[in-house]
Amino acid sequence: MTITKDNVVQFNYTLKDEKGEVLESNLDQDPIAYLHGHSNMMIGVEKAMEGKSAGESFSATLPAAETYGEKVEGAEQRVPVKHLVGATKVWKPGMTATVNTDQGQRLVTILKVGKFMATIDTNHPLAGRELTFEIEIKDVRDATHEEVAHGHAHGVGGHHH
């Protein structure tokens, strides 16, 4: 079965930067599952998967506009330190943190930090970069009626209700 709209795709990946250094990988974890054609995946990754089949492995080098977006200059914002979420409570410039917004969680970079307020860059830390995804497609199946109605994959690697 080749990947088309309304298929649930399960895959593992390794993400590399412009120098070929590994930024993240889920090779030793359960595959990610997503519903193809429903804007649940980066546009570049989804386009690269179109027409592929289970068992295929491939590499796709994608421009920033098709992954985390172009870097927006001046995307700085001051937020209370108590709104920064992460593995630490001692924040320093250059660290990444998560902030909760009206649109959901957002990964940000800390530029300056004081006792009560922090200046953050709201661009995703990987915005503006050409990235390479090495992908291994584990499974492709037709989505259930419920998955299509909900707009996302269910089960392992997908959404759990």
GROMACS .gro file of C-alpha atoms in nm:
model
  161
    1MET     CA    1   0.000   0.000   0.000
    2THR     CA    2   0.141   0.338  -0.097
    3ILE     CA    3   0.092   0.642   0.122
    4THR     CA    4  -0.202   0.862   0.020
    5LYS     CA    5  -0.459   1.080   0.197
    6ASP     CA    6  -0.644   0.910   0.485
    7ASN     CA    7  -0.369   0.656   0.551
    8VAL     CA    8  -0.217   0.611   0.896
    9VAL     CA    9   0.160   0.605   0.859
   10GLN     CA   10   0.399   0.477   1.125
   11PHE     CA   11   0.765   0.570   1.092
   12ASN     CA   12   1.096   0.612   1.270
   13TYR     CA   13   1.332   0.898   1.191
   14THR     CA   14   1.667   1.060   1.251
   15LEU     CA   15   1.690   1.439   1.216
   16LYS     CA   16   2.024   1.589   1.111
   17ASP     CA   17   2.147   1.946   1.075
   18GLU     CA   18   2.336   2.105   0.785
   19LYS     CA   19   2.664   1.944   0.901
   20GLY     CA   20   2.511   1.597   0.925
   21GLU     CA   21   2.507   1.597   1.306
   22VAL     CA   22   2.217   1.411   1.467
   23LEU     CA   23   1.975   1.648   1.642
   24GLU     CA   24   1.717   1.390   1.745
   25SER     CA   25   1.605   1.038   1.666
   26ASN     CA   26   1.337   0.790   1.767
   27LEU     CA   27   1.507   0.477   1.630
   28ASP     CA   28   1.498   0.297   1.966
   29GLN     CA   29   1.136   0.392   2.036
   30ASP     CA   30   0.787   0.315   1.910
   31PRO     CA   31   0.725   0.462   1.564
   32ILE     CA   32   0.539   0.790   1.530
   33ALA     CA   33   0.191   0.753   1.378
   34TYR     CA   34   0.012   1.027   1.188
   35LEU     CA   35  -0.288   1.064   0.960
   36HIS     CA   36  -0.159   1.154   0.614
   37GLY     CA   37  -0.320   1.450   0.437
   38HIS     CA   38  -0.464   1.613   0.751
   39SER     CA   39  -0.190   1.868   0.835
   40ASN     CA   40  -0.060   1.654   1.123
   41MET     CA   41   0.296   1.647   0.995
   42MET     CA   42   0.546   1.902   0.867
   43ILE     CA   43   0.452   1.981   0.508
   44GLY     CA   44   0.795   1.880   0.373
   45VAL     CA   45   0.797   1.545   0.553
   46GLU     CA   46   0.442   1.472   0.440
   47LYS     CA   47   0.527   1.557   0.077
   48ALA     CA   48   0.839   1.334   0.095
   49MET     CA   49   0.629   1.041   0.224
   50GLU     CA   50   0.358   1.067  -0.044
   51GLY     CA   51   0.363   0.753  -0.261
   52LYS     CA   52   0.612   0.561  -0.042
   53SER     CA   53   0.533   0.219   0.110
   54ALA     CA   54   0.593   0.028   0.432
   55GLY     CA   55   0.950  -0.100   0.451
   56GLU     CA   56   1.096   0.189   0.250
   57SER     CA   57   1.378   0.399   0.390
   58PHE     CA   58   1.478   0.733   0.243
   59SER     CA   59   1.640   1.064   0.318
   60ALA     CA   60   1.488   1.407   0.253
   61THR     CA   61   1.670   1.738   0.290
   62LEU     CA   62   1.409   2.006   0.341
   63PRO     CA   63   1.414   2.386   0.344
   64ALA     CA   64   1.313   2.575   0.658
   65ALA     CA   65   0.982   2.682   0.503
   66GLU     CA   66   0.873   2.314   0.492
   67THR     CA   67   0.979   2.220   0.847
   68TYR     CA   68   0.999   2.464   1.141
   69GLY     CA   69   0.956   2.776   0.928
   70GLU     CA   70   1.177   3.069   0.839
   71LYS     CA   71   1.336   3.258   1.125
   72VAL     CA   72   1.139   3.575   1.202
   73GLU     CA   73   1.363   3.862   1.310
   74GLY     CA   74   1.255   4.053   1.618
   75ALA     CA   75   1.042   3.768   1.753
   76GLU     CA   76   1.140   3.849   2.110
   77GLN     CA   77   0.903   3.860   2.401
   78ARG     CA   78   0.929   3.914   2.776
   79VAL     CA   79   0.757   3.655   2.992
   80PRO     CA   80   0.750   3.578   3.363
   81VAL     CA   81   1.017   3.320   3.454
   82LYS     CA   82   0.747   3.114   3.627
   83HIS     CA   83   0.594   3.047   3.280
   84LEU     CA   84   0.909   2.871   3.154
   85VAL     CA   85   0.872   2.493   3.159
   86GLY     CA   86   1.163   2.254   3.130
   87ALA     CA   87   1.404   2.026   3.305
   88THR     CA   88   1.566   2.300   3.509
   89LYS     CA   89   1.481   2.593   3.731
   90VAL     CA   90   1.816   2.767   3.676
   91TRP     CA   91   1.762   2.929   3.336
   92LYS     CA   92   2.051   3.067   3.131
   93PRO     CA   93   2.073   3.236   2.790
   94GLY     CA   94   2.082   2.985   2.505
   95MET     CA   95   1.871   2.725   2.684
   96THR     CA   96   1.542   2.609   2.536
   97ALA     CA   97   1.220   2.606   2.733
   98THR     CA   98   0.856   2.537   2.669
   99VAL     CA   99   0.588   2.802   2.721
  100ASN     CA  100   0.214   2.747   2.712
  101THR     CA  101   0.033   2.974   2.465
  102ASP     CA  102  -0.322   3.009   2.336
  103GLN     CA  103  -0.214   2.787   2.043
  104GLY     CA  104  -0.062   2.518   2.268
  105GLN     CA  105   0.291   2.454   2.386
  106ARG     CA  106   0.576   2.633   2.210
  107LEU     CA  107   0.950   2.565   2.222
  108VAL     CA  108   1.148   2.888   2.272
  109THR     CA  109   1.508   2.998   2.329
  110ILE     CA  110   1.603   3.204   2.633
  111LEU     CA  111   1.792   3.522   2.541
  112LYS     CA  112   1.811   3.699   2.882
  113VAL     CA  113   1.689   3.601   3.223
  114GLY     CA  114   1.636   3.802   3.538
  115LYS     CA  115   1.493   3.717   3.875
  116PHE     CA  116   1.128   3.747   3.766
  117MET     CA  117   1.124   3.805   3.387
  118ALA     CA  118   1.293   3.642   3.088
  119THR     CA  119   1.339   3.759   2.731
  120ILE     CA  120   1.272   3.475   2.489
  121ASP     CA  121   1.303   3.420   2.115
  122THR     CA  122   0.966   3.279   2.006
  123ASN     CA  123   1.112   3.123   1.689
  124HIS     CA  124   1.142   2.746   1.714
  125PRO     CA  125   1.510   2.668   1.788
  126LEU     CA  126   1.537   2.493   1.449
  127ALA     CA  127   1.363   2.769   1.248
  128GLY     CA  128   1.552   2.900   0.948
  129ARG     CA  129   1.759   2.585   0.901
  130GLU     CA  130   1.778   2.329   0.622
  131LEU     CA  131   1.728   1.990   0.787
  132THR     CA  132   1.769   1.630   0.673
  133PHE     CA  133   1.522   1.363   0.779
  134GLU     CA  134   1.623   0.998   0.746
  135ILE     CA  135   1.296   0.807   0.753
  136GLU     CA  136   1.205   0.439   0.776
  137ILE     CA  137   0.839   0.367   0.709
  138LYS     CA  138   0.724   0.088   0.938
  139ASP     CA  139   0.355   0.054   0.848
  140VAL     CA  140   0.087   0.204   0.625
  141ARG     CA  141  -0.282   0.128   0.670
  142ASP     CA  142  -0.619   0.277   0.588
  143ALA     CA  143  -0.745   0.508   0.863
  144THR     CA  144  -1.061   0.414   1.048
  145HIS     CA  145  -1.372   0.628   1.005
  146GLU     CA  146  -1.318   0.753   1.362
  147GLU     CA  147  -0.957   0.859   1.287
  148VAL     CA  148  -1.065   1.051   0.977
  149ALA     CA  149  -1.350   1.217   1.171
  150HIS     CA  150  -1.112   1.314   1.453
  151GLY     CA  151  -0.839   1.423   1.210
  152HIS     CA  152  -0.557   1.222   1.368
  153ALA     CA  153  -0.418   0.870   1.413
  154HIS     CA  154  -0.511   0.666   1.720
  155GLY     CA  155  -0.316   0.396   1.904
  156VAL     CA  156   0.056   0.338   1.948
  157GLY     CA  157   0.251   0.640   1.826
  158GLY     CA  158  -0.068   0.839   1.772
  159HIS     CA  159  -0.333   1.005   1.987
  160HIS     CA  160  -0.492   0.832   2.286
  161HIS     CA  161  -0.840   0.936   2.401
   0.00000   0.00000   0.00000
